[in-house]
Coordinates of C-alpha atoms and ligand atoms in Angstrom, one line a residue:
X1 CA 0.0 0.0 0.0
X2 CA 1.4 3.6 -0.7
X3 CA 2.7 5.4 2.0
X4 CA 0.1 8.1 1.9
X5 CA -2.9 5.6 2.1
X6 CA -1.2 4.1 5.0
X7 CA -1.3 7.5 6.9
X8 CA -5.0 8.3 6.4
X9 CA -5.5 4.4 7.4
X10 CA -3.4 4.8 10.7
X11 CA -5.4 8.1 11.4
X12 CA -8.4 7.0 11.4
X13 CA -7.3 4.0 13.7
X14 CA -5.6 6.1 16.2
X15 CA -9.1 8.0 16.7
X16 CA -11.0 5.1 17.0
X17 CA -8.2 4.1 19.7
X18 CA -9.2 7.5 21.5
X19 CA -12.9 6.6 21.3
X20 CA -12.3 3.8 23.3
X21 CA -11.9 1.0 20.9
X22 CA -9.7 -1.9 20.4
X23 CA -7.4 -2.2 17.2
X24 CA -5.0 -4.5 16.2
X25 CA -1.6 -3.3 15.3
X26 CA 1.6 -5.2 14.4
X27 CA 4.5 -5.7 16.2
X28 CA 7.9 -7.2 15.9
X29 CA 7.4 -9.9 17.9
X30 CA 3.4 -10.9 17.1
X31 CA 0.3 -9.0 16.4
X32 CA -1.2 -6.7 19.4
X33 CA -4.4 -6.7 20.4
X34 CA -4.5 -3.0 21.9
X35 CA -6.3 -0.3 23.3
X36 CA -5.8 3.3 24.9
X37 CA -4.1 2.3 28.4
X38 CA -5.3 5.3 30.3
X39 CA -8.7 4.4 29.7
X40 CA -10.1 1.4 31.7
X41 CA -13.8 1.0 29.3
X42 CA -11.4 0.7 26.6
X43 CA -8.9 -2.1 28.4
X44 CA -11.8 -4.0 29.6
X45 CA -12.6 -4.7 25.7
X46 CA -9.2 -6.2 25.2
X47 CA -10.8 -9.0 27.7
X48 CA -14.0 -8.6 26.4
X49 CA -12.8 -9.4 22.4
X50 CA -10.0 -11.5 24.0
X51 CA -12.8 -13.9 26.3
X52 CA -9.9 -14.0 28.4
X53 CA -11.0 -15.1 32.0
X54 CA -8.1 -13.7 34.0
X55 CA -6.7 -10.7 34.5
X56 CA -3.3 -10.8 34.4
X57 CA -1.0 -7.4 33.9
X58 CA -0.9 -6.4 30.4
X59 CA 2.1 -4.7 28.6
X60 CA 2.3 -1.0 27.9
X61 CA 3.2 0.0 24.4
X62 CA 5.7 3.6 23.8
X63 CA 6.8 5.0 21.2
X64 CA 10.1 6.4 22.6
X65 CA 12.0 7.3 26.3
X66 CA 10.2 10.3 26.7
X67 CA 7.0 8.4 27.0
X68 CA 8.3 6.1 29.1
X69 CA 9.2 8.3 31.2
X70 CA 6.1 9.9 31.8
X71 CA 4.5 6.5 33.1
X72 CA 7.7 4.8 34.6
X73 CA 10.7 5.2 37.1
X74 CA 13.8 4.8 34.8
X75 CA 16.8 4.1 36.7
X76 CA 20.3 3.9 35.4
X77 CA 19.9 0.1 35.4
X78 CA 16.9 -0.1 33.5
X79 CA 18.0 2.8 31.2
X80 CA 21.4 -0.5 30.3
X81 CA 18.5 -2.1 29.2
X82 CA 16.6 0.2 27.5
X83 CA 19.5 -0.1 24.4
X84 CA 17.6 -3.2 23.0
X85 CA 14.3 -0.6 22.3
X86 CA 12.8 -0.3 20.2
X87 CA 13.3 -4.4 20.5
X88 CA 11.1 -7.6 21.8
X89 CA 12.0 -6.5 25.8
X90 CA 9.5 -5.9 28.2
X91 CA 10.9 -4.1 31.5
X92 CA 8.7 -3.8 34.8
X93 CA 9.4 -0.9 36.3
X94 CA 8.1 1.3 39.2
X95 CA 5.0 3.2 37.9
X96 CA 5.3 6.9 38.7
X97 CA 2.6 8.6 40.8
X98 CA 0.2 10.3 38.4
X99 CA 0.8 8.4 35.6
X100 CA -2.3 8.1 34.8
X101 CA -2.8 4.3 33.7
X102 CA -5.9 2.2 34.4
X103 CA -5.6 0.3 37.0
X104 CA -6.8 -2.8 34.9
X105 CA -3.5 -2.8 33.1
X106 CA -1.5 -3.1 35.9
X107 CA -3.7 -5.4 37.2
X108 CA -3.9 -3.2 40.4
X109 CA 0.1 -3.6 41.1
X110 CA 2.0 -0.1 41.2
X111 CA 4.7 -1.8 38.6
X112 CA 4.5 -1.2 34.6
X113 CA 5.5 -3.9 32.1
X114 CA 6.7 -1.8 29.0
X115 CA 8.4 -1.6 25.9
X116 CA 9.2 0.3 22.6
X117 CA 8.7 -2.0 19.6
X118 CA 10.5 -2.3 16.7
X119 CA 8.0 -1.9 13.9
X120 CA 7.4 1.7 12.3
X121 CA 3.9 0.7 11.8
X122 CA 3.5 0.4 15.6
X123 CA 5.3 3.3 16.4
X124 CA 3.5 5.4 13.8
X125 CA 0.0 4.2 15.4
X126 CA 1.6 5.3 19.3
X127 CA 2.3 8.5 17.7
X128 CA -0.5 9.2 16.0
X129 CA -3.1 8.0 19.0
X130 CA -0.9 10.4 21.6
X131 CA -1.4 7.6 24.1
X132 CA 0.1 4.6 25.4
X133 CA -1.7 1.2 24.1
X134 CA -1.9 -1.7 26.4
X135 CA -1.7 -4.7 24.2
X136 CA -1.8 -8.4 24.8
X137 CA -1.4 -10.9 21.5
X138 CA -3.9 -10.4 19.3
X139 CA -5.8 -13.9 19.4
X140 CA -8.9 -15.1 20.8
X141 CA -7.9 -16.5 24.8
X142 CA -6.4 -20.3 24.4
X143 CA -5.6 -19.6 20.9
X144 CA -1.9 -19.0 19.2
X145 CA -0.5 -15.8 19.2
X146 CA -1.5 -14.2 15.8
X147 CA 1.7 -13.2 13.1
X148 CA 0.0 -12.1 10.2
X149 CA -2.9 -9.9 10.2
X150 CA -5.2 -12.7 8.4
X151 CA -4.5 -14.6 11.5
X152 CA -6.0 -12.0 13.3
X153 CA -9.1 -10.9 11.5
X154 CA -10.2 -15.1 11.3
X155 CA -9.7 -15.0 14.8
X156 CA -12.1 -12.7 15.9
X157 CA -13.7 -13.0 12.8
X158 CA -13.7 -9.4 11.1
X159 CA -14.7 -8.3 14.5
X160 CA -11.5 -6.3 15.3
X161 CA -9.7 -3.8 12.6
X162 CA -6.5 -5.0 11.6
X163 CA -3.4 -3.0 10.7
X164 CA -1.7 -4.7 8.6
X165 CA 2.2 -4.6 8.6
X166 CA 2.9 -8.0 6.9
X167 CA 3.9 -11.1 9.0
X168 CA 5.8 -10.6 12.5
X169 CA 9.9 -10.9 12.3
X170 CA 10.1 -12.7 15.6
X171 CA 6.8 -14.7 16.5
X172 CA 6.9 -15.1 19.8
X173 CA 6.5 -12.6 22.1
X174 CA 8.7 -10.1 23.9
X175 CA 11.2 -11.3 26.9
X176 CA 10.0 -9.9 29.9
X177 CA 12.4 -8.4 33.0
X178 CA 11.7 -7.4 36.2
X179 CA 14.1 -4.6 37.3
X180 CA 14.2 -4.1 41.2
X181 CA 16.4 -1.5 42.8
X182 CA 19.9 -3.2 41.1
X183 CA 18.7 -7.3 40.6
X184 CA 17.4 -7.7 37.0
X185 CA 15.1 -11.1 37.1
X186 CA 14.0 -12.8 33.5
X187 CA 10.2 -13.2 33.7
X188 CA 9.3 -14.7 30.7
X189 CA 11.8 -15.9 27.9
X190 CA 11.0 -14.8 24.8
X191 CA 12.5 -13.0 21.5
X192 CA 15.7 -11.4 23.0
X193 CA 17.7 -14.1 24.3
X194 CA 19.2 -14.2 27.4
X195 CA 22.9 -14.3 26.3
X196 CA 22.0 -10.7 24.8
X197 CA 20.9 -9.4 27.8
X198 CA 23.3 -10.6 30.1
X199 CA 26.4 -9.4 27.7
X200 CA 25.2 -5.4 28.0
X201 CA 25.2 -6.1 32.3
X202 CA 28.4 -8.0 31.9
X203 CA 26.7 -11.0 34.6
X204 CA 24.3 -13.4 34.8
X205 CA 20.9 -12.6 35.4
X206 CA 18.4 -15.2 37.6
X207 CA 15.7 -16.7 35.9
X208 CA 11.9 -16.8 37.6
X209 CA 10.6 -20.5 37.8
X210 CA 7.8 -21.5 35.5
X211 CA 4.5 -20.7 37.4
X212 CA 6.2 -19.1 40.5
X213 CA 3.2 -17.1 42.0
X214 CA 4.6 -14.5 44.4
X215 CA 8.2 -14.4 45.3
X216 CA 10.3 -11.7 47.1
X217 CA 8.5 -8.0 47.5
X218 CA 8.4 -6.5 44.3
X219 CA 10.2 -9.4 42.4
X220 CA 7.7 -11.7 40.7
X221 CA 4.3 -10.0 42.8
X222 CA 2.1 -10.4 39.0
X223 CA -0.7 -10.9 41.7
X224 CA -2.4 -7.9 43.7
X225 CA -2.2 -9.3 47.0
X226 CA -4.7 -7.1 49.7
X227 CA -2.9 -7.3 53.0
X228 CA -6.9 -7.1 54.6
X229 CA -8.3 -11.3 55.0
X230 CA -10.8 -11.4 51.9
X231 CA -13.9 -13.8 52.4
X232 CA -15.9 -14.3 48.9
X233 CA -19.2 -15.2 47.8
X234 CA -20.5 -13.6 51.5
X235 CA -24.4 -13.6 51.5
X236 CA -23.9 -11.8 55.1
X237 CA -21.4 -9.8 56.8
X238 CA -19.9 -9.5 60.2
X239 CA -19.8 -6.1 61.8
X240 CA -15.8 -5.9 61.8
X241 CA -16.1 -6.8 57.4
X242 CA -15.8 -4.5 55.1
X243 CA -18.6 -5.1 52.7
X244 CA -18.1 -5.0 48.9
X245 CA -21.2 -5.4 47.3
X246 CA -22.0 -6.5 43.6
X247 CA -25.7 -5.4 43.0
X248 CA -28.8 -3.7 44.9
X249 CA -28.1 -3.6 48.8
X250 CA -26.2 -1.7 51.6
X251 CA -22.8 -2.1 50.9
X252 CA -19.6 -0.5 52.3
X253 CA -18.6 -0.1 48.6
X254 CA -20.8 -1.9 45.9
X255 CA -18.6 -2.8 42.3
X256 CA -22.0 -2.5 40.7
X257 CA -25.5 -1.5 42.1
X258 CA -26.7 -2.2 38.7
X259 CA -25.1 -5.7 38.4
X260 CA -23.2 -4.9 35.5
X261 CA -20.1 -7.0 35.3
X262 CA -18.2 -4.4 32.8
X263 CA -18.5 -1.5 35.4
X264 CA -17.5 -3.7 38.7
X265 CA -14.5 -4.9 36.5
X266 CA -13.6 -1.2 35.9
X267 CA -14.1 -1.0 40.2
X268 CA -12.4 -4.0 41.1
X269 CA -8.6 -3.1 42.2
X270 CA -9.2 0.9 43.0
X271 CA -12.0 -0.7 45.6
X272 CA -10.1 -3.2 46.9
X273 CA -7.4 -1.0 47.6
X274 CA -9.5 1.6 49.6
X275 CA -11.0 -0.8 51.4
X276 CA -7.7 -2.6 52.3
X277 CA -6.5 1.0 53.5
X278 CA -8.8 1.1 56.2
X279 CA -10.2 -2.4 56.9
X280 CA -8.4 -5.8 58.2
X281 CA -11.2 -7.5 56.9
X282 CA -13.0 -7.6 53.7
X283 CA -16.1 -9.9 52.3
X284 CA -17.6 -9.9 49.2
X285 CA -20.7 -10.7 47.4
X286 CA -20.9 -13.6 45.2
X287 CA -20.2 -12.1 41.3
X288 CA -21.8 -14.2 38.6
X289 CA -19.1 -16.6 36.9
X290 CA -20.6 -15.0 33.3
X291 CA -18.7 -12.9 30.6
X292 CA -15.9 -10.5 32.7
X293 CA -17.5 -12.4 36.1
X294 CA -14.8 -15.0 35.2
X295 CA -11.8 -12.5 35.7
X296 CA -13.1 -10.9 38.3
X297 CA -13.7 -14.2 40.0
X298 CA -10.7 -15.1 39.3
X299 CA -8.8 -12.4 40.4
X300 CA -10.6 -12.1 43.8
X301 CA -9.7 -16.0 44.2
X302 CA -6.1 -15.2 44.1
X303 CA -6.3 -11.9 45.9
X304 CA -7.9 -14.2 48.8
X305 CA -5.5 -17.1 48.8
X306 CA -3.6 -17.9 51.8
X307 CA -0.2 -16.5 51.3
X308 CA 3.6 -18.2 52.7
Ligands
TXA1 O1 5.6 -9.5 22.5 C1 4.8 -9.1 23.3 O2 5.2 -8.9 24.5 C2 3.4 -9.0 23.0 C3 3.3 -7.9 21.9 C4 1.8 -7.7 21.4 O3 3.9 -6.8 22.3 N1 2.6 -8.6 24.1 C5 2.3 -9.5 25.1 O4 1.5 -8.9 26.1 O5 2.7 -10.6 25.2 P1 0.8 -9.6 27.3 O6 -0.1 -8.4 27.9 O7 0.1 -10.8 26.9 O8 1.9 -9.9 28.4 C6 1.5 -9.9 29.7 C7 2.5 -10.5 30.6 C8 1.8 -10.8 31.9 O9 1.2 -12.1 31.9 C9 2.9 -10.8 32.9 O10 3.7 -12.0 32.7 C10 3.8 -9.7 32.3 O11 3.4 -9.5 31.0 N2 3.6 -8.4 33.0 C11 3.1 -7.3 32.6 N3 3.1 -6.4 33.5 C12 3.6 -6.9 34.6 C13 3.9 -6.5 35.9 N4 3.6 -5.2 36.3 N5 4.5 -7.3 36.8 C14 4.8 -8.6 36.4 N6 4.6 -9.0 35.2 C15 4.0 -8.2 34.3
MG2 MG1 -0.8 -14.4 24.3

């Protein structure tokens, strides 16, 4: 396609982005399925589109440093790191105060898993939409990672708008790192290999276990963990529980008096953690187990396990 058709095209995605909806952009590594990251109606699509029944962190897409920097604590470790960006690295790193990202991307932690990638089309997009795009691969939940933009429209089935930037150089996704104060710990392996890594830092770096829930403050943590006792599916509460409600009743905090699943989603972490500010205990309604009810479900299940 000519170059100027390509810029109307990416236009008009990037304001459909701002309105709140979910495009599909390429990347390096695999297709993204992605949507304006400040904006938790739109991020709640991603799941939506995705039928993905957990919410787990999702990356943050940049275009460059500067915008990294307006959403993330760069130190002079992660900054090492930052030479393979635009690349397939994903750091975490410390989200700044006022960075203004739903709470649904993080997935209620105060860390950020970002990156720069390296494919003009995806940085053009960034640029264009003036926002940061959280983006998970763009394929239906349980399903491969998509590389080709054909992939992606059968998958959701012409659903989702596609930009197309051929088929991905990598195909599998980014390699994660979590950067804590001056340990660097590999999350996920993925299209940057180690052996790269660890020759800019000059030594080894450890490697997370496969399925490792919660390890050392701040090292692993994917998992919002209350420090309040949650009880869930409560029909009735006990005068020292915080009550969070999910439909009509008299609630400490209700997710939803209207029983909507999409707007307790958008309520779930920013409610927890007020009422785990001022409460050692916390009891919840029972939320359906439909549509986003799975998540949320989910996500409160973990929240409540016992922890070691
Ligand atoms: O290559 C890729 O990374 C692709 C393309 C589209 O960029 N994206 C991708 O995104 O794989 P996603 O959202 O599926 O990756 C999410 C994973 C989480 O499951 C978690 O392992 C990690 O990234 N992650 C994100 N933020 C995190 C955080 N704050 N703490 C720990 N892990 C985090
Ligand atoms: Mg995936």
């Amino acid at each position: 396609m000519p170059d100027a058709r390509k810029t109307t095209e990416i236009a008009a995605l990037a304001a459909r982005l701002r309105a709140g909806e979910v495009v599909a952009f390429p990347t390096e590594t695999v297709y993204g399925l992605g949507a304006d990251a400040t904006n938790s109606d739109a991020v709640l699509k991603i799941y939506e589109t995705k039928g993905r029944p957990r919410f787990n962190p999702l990356i943050v897409h940049v275009a460059d440093l500067a915008m990294a920097e307006t959403l993330v604590e760069l130190s002079a470790l992660a900054k090492k790191l930052a030479v393979f960006w635009p690349g397939p690295l994903t750091l975490v790193l410390p989200q700044k105060p006022g960075a203004g990202l739903s709470d649904i991307v993080t997935a209620g932690l105060d860390t950020v898993g970002i990156r720069i990638p390296a494919h003009p089309l995806a940085l053009k997009l960034i640029q264009a939409t003036g926002r940061p795009l959280a983006a998970p691969s763009a394929n239906p939940s349980g399903k491969l990672s998509s590389t080709t933009a054909e992939q992606v429209i059968r998958g959701f089935a012409g659903r989702v708008p596609v930009l197309d930037g051929g088929p991905c150089a990598a195909g599998v996704e980014s390699t994660i790192l979590a950067v804590t104060g001056h340990t660097v710990t590999q999350l996920r392996a993925g299209a940057l290999p180690r052996e790269d890594i660890e020759a800019v830092l000059g030594h080894p770096i450890a490697v997370a276990k496969a399925g490792a829930a919660i390890a050392a403050p701040g090292m692993l943590a994917s998992h919002y963990a209350p420090n309040a006792a949650l009880r869930l599916n409560a029909e009735t509460f006990a005068p020292d529980e915080a009550s969070l409600g999910f439909g009509p009743g008299s609630f400490t905090l209700n997710l939803s008096l209207a029983g909507d699943l999409h707007e307790a989603a958008r309520n779930l972490f920013s409610m927890l953690h007020q009422l785990d500010s001022s409460y050692f205990r916390i009891a919840v309604s029972p939320i359906p187990q439909t549509g986003l009810g799975e998540a949320i479900n989910d996500r409160l299940q973990r929240a409540a396990a016992p922890r070691g």
